[in-house]
XYZ file of C-alpha atoms in Angstrom:
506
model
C 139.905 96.091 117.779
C 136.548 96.271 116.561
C 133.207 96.581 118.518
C 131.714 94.063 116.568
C 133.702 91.442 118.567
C 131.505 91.503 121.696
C 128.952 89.637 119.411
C 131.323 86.985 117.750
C 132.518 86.246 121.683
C 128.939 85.710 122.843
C 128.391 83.595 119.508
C 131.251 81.539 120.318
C 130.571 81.366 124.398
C 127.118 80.929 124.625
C 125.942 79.021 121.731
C 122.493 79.645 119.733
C 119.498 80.314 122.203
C 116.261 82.064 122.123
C 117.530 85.793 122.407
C 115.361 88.124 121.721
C 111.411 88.723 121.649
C 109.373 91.674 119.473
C 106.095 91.638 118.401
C 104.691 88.354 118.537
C 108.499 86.544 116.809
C 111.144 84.852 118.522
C 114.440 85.737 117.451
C 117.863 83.508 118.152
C 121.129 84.479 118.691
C 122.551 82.901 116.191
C 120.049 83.984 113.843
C 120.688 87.542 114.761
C 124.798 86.895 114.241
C 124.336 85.421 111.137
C 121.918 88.359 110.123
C 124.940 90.755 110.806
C 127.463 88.638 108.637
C 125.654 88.474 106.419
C 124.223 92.270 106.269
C 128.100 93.620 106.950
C 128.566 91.320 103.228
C 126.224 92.865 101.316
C 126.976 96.629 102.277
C 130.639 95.975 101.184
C 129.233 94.866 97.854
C 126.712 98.358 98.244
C 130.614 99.913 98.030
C 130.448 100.854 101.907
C 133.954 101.053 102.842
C 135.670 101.868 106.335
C 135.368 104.587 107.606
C 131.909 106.273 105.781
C 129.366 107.266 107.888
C 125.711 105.655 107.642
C 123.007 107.114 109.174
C 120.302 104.995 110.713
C 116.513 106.278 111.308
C 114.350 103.380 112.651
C 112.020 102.978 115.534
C 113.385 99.915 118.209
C 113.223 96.663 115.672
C 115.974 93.831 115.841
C 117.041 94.892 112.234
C 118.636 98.024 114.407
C 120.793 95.995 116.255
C 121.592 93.918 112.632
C 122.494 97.176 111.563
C 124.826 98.358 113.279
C 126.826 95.221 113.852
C 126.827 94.851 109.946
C 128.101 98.400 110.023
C 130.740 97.779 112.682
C 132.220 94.861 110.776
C 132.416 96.767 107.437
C 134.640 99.419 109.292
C 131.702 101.912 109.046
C 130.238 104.023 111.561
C 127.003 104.134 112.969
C 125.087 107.602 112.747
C 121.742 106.829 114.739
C 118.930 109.580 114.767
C 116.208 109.785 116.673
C 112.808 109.139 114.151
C 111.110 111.985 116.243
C 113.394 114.361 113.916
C 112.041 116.715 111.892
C 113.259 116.536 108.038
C 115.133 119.601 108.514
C 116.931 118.469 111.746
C 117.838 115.000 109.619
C 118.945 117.005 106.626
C 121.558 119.097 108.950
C 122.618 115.544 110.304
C 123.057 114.032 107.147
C 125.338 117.208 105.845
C 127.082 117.356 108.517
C 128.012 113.891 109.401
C 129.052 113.198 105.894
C 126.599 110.374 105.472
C 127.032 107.902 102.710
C 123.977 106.092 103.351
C 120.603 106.156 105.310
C 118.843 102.788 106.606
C 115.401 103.973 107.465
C 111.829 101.540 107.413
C 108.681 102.743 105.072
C 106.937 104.879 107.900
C 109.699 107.030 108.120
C 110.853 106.997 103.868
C 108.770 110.106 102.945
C 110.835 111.947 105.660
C 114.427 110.487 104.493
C 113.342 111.516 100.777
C 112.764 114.555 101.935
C 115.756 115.213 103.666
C 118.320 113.076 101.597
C 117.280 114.744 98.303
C 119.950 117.495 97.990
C 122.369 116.052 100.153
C 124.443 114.669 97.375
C 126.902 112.136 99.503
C 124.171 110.179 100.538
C 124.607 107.172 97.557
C 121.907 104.675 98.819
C 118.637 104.679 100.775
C 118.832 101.242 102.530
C 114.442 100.746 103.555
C 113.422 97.641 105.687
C 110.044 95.558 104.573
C 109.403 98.148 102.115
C 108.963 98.779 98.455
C 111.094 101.312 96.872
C 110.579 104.314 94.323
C 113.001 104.096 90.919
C 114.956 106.476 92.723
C 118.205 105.012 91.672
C 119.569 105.661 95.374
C 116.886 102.868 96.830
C 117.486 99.980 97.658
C 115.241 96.846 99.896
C 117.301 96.223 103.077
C 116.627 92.035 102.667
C 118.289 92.546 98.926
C 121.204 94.145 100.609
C 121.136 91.511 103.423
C 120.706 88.355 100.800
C 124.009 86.780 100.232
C 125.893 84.424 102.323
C 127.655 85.209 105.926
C 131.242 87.292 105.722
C 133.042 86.222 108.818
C 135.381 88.938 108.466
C 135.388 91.984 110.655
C 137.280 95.028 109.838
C 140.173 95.531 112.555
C 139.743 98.762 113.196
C 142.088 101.046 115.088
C 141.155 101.998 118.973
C 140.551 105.391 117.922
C 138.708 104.985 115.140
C 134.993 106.230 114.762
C 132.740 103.597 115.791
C 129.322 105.782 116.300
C 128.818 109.324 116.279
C 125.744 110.729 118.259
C 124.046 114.243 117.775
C 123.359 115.313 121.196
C 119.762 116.530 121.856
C 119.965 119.668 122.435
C 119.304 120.642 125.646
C 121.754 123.214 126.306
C 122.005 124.490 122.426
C 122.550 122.824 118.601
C 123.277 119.272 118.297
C 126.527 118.385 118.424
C 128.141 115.654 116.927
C 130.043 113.305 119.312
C 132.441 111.365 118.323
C 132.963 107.789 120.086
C 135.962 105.101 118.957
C 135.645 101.384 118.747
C 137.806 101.204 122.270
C 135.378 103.307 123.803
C 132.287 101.349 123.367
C 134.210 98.387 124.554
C 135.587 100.105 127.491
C 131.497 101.297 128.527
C 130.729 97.229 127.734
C 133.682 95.972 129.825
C 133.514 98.872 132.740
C 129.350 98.055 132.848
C 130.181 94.717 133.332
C 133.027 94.739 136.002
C 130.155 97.090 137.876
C 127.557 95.340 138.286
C 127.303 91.579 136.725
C 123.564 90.655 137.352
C 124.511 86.991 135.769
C 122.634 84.821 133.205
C 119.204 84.237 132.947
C 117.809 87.514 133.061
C 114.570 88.493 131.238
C 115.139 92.190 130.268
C 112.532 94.639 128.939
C 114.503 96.967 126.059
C 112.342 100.155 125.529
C 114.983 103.150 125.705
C 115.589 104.250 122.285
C 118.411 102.080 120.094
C 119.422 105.636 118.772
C 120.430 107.014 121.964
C 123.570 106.382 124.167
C 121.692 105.522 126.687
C 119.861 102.185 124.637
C 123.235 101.166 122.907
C 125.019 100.939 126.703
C 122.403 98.873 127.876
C 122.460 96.795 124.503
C 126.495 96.243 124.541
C 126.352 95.479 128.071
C 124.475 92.735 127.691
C 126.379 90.816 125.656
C 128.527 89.459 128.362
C 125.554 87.305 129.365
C 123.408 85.061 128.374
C 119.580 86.309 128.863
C 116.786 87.191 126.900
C 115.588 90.675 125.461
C 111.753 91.454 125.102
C 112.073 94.469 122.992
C 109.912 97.445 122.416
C 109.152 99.281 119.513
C 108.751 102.204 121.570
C 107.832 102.896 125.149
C 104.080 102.596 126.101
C 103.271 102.232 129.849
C 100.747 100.140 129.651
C 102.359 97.841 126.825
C 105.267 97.602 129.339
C 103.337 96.581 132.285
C 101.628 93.543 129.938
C 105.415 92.696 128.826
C 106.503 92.117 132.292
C 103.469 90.090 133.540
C 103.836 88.149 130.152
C 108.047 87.490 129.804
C 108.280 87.750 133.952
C 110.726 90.355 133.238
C 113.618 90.621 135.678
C 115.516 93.773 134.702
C 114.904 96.799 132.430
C 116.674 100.632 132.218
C 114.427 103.571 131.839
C 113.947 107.076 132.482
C 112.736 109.065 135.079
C 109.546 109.980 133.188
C 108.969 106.591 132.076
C 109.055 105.574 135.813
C 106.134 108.260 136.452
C 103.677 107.199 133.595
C 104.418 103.668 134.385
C 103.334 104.581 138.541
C 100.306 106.540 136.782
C 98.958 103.860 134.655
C 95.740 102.034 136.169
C 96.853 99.074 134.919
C 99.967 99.131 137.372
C 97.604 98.274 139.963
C 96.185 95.017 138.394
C 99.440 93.437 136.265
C 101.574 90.717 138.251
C 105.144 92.909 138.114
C 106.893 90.647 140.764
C 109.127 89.166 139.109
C 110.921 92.792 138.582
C 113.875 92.709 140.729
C 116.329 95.464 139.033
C 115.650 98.875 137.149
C 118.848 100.612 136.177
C 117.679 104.810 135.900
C 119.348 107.537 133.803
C 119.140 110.083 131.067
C 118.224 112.572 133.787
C 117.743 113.498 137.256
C 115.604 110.455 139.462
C 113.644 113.016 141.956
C 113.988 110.889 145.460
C 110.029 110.619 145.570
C 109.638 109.546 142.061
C 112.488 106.758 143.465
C 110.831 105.901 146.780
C 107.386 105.827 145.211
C 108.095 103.713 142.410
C 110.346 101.056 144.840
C 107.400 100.517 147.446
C 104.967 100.012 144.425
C 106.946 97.474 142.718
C 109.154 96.018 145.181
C 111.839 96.521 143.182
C 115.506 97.780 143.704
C 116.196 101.076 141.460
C 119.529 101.447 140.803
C 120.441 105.205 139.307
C 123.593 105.945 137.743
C 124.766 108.988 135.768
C 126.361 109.566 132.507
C 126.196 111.477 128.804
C 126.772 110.873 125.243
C 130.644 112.286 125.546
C 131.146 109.362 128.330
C 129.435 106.416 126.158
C 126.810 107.255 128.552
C 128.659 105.478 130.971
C 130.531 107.395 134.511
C 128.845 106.009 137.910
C 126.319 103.629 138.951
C 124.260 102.190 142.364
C 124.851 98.233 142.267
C 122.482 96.226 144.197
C 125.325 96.029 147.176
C 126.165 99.478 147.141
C 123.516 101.165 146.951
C 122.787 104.853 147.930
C 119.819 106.485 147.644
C 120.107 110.265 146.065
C 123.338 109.322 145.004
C 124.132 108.309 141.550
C 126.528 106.023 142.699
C 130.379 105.216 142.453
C 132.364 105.715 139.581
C 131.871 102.223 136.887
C 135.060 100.298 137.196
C 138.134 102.349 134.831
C 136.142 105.935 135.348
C 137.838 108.500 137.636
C 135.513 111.027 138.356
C 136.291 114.476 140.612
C 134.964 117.461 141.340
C 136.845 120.735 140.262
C 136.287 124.682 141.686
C 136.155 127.768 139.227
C 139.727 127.563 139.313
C 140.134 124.089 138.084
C 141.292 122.543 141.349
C 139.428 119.418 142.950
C 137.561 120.321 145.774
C 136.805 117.889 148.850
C 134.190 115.702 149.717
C 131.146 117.487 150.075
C 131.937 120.788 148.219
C 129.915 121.164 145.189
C 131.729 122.098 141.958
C 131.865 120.897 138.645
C 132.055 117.092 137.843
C 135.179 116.101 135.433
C 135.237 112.617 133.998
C 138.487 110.750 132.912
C 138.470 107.347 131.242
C 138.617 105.197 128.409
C 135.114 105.741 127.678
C 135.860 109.717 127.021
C 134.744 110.925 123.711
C 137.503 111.182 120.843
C 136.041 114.767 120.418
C 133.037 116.726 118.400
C 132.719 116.354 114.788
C 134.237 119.281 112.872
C 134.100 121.565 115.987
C 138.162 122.100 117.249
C 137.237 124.244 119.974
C 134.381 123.531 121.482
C 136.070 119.950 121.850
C 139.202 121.763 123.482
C 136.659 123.466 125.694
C 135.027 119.945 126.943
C 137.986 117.443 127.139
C 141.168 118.786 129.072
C 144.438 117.008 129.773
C 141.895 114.151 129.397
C 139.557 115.324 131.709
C 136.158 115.831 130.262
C 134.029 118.448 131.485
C 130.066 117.772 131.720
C 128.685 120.991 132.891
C 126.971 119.564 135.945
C 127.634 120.298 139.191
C 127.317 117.925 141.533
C 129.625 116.081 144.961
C 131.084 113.290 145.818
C 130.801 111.907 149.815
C 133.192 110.869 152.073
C 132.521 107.269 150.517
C 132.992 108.188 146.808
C 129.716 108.336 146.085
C 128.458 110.792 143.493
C 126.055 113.445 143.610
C 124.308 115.153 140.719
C 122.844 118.524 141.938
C 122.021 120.544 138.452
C 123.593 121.997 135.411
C 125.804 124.610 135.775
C 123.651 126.874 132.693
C 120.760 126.042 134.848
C 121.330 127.503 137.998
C 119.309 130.613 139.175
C 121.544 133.934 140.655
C 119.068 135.876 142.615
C 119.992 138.780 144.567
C 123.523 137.770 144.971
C 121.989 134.211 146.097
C 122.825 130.716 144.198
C 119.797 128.570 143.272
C 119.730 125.131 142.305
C 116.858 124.297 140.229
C 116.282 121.134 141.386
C 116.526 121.887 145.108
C 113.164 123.214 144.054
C 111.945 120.661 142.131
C 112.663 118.260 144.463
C 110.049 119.810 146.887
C 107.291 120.519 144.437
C 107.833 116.701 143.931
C 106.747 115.979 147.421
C 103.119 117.509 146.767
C 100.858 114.592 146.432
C 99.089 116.412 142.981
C 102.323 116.663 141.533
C 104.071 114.358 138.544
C 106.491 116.677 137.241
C 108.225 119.698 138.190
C 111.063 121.560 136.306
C 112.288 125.170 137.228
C 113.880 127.966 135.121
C 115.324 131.801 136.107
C 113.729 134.311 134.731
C 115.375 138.024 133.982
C 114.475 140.299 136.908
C 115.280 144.089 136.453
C 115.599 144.182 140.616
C 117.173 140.497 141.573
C 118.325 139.647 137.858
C 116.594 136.274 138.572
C 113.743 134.904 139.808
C 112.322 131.824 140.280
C 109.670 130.322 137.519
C 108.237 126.805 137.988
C 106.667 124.444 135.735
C 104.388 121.494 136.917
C 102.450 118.852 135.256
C 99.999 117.230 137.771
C 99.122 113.155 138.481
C 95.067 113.744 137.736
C 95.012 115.489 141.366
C 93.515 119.460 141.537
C 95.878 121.813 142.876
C 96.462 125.478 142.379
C 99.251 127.235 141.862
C 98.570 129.056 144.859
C 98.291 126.297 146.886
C 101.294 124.992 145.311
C 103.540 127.997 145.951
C 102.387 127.666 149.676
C 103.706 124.562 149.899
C 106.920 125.439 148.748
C 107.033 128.778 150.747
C 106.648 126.012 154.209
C 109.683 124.160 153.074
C 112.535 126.385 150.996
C 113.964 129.381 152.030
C 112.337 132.668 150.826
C 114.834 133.607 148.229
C 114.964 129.685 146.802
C 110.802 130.064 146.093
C 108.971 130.732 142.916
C 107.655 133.600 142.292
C 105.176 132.518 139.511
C 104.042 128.973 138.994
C 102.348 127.274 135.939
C 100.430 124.280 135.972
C 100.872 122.828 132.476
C 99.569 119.808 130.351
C 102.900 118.643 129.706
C 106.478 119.509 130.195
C 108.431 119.658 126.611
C 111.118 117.067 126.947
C 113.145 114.998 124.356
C 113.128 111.284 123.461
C 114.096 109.705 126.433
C 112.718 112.210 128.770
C 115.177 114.947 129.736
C 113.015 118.158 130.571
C 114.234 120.792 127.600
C 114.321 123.581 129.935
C 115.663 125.929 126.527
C 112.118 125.285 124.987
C 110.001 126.579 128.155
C 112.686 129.661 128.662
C 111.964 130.030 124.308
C 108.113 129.984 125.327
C 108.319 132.664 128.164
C 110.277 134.918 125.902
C 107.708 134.547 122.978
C 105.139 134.649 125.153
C 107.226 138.537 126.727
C 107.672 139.601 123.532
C 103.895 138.993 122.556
């Protein structure tokens, strides 16, 4: 078992064909197999053996996805980082992970040096299209990838470590999560007994290779045969060109990448008719962003829901069962439910906690015993969001759990807020904290970024006063540049609470 077989089946099945499209080159499929043969060669002859751990710190470029299959088929595993990291953040990753090795590209080197240079298990510093220092540990990534095509592919066991992801964040340190070769083929197989969208697809890839999120979408696809234009990173107004140009068909993004795309003036003048699908996740769709965005393009937006200790996979809309607000049913193999304080499931309708249980549930964290005890139960993995499922099985994500607001006795959902600011016509983003109260030991703070239309916060808490209950509305509001959020989106609701207490304490 081996992840690296989804690639040698769609060798074998649908021959060599223009595959993939980035920045002005034309890419086959068989060219890109051969590429990880080849690559998965020459880092056995580096001395990568399985079951080392290589990190991998690139912007979106096809020698990603070469990457990682050489990887797979070595029996290594696949540490991607974001290249937004800071050297200290990488250095942490690298010591923690265990890393052997670090394939990085020349804009980013400076940083790896950096970071790699007392981390004494990292052996080799793998750079693509770039020249090296004599640093002994450097070495060109086409020297590595030189030699002729190794057909073999590790057979690795179904729980061993096929990628481990450092979580962003959001809720406290990275943590390292741990995902096995079967379950990245369980998130490929249950993606694609959801929702088959069938060959000939044009695709637009510009979610991050280095998240969950972007490998999903990346694995998923290998059980047809379409073609991938592929960003280098997300730009609005790059995308719209991309899908006037490639008549682009289907592409995953973000919630925010949905808003700048709506903002852009160009989204009034590109031909974007030929978009049919767009898959949304990584966080919360607000119904107005989804409305909004479907009248504009004419598209169908399909959201589903999932996290890095799911292989980013749990439920999904599919273009005949589709519910709007919801995030959809659970994927094909995925049992989801929704649990009480007291660990029982609750019926439709009752909110409580949503538990996950499924192939695709992570082995664990890396090197943390009990926080891993804490998040996967008799199987049952616990995500900290609390959410519903309806009378039909349909799944609703209401908040996080650490997120919600206790004022006065009174439960808050965050997003039941956010969801109304949304409706302003001046607004583009909302996201909503508690704040300590001596009195209520919450209240209500919103944060809101606007589309380029003048509103106060006045005005702004007036709306929301017409349309939440008293207790539910802010009691301050800021109108900000920009909301701090992380690489594919996800408001980092930590970083504005860290801001309000530096700005208390100043």
């Amino acid at each position: 078992m081996n992840v690296a077989s989804l690639s040698e089946a769609a060798a074998e099945r649908f021959g060599d064909y223009r595959a993939l499209w980035f920045e002005g080159r034309w890419y086959s499929s068989g060219e890109l197999h051969r590429s990880t043969q080849v690559l998965s060669g020459g880092l056995r002859h580096l001395g990568v053996t399985p079951g080392d751990r290589v990190v991998v710190s690139m912007m979106n470029c096809p020698e990603v996805g070469v990457t990682y299959g050489g990887l797979w088929r070595a029996g290594a595993a696949v540490v991607p980082v974001l290249f937004l990291l800071t050297a200290e953040e990488l250095r942490h990753i690298l010591r923690d992970s265990g890393a052997v090795a670090v394939v990085t590209t020349p804009e980013l080197l400076a940083k790896v040096r950096e970071a790699a240079g007392d981390v004494a298990g990292v052996r080799h510093i793998i750079v693509v299209d770039g020249a090296t220092s004599p640093d002994m540990r450097e070495v060109n990534f086409a020297e590595v990838a030189s030699g002729s095509p190794d057909p073999a592919i590790h057979d690795a066991a179904p729980d061993d470590v096929a990628v481990v992801f450092y979580t962003s964040g959001t809720t406290g340190n990275p943590k390292g999560v741990l995902l096995s070769h079967a379950n990245l083929l369980a998130m490929a197989e249950n993606a694609q007994a959801t929702h088959s969208f069938g060959d000939g697809q044009v695709g637009l890839a510009c979610l991050p290779l280095a998240h969950a999120y972007g490998i999903s979408a990346a694995l998923a696809s290998s059980y047809t045969r379409g073609t991938g234009v592929m960003m280098r990173w997300f730009d609005a107004g790059e995308a719209l060109r991309l899908i006037e140009e490639f008549r682009v068909t289907i592409t995953a993004l973000v919630p925010t990448m949905m808003v700048f795309l709506l903002a852009h003036p160009e989204a009034a003048t590109r031909d974007t008719s030929s978009l049919a699908h767009v898959i949304s996740g990584g966080a919360a769709l607000p119904l107005e962003v989804q409305r909004d965005f479907e009248k504009h393009f004419g598209c169908t937006v399909l959201q589903g829901y999932g996290l890095s200790e799911s292989a980013a996979q749990c439920s999904m809309n599919t273009p005949d069962a589709n519910r709007t607000g919801s995030v959809g049913r659970p994927v094909h193999g995925v049992e989801v439910a929704i649990v009480g304080e007291d660990g029982r499931r609750l019926p439709a309708g009752e909110l409580g906690e949503i538990v996950i249980r499924g192939d695709n549930v992570m082995l664990g964290y890396h090197r943390m015993g009990l926080e891993s005890a804490q998040a996967v139960s008799e199987g049952w993995l616990h995500t900290g969001d609390v959410g519903r499922l309806d009378e039909d099985g349909f799944l609703y994500v209401v908040d996080r759990k650490k997120d919600l607001i206790i004022r006065g006795g009174f439960n808050i959902l965050p997003r039941d807020v956010e969801e109304v600011l949304h409706q302003h016509p001046a607004v583009a983003q909302a996201a909503v904290i508690g704040v300590p109260d001596p009195a209520m030991g919450e209240h209500v703070r919103a944060y809101v970024v606007l589309n380029g239309t003048a509103a106060s916060p006045d005005e702004l808490l007036a709306f929301c006063r017409g349309r939440l209950a008293a207790y539910k509305c802010p009691s301050s509001l800021v109108v900000a540049p920009s909301l701090p959020i992380n690489a594919i989106g996800k408001v980092l609701k930590k970083e504005l609470r860290a801001q309000l207490a530096a700005e208390s304490a100043g």
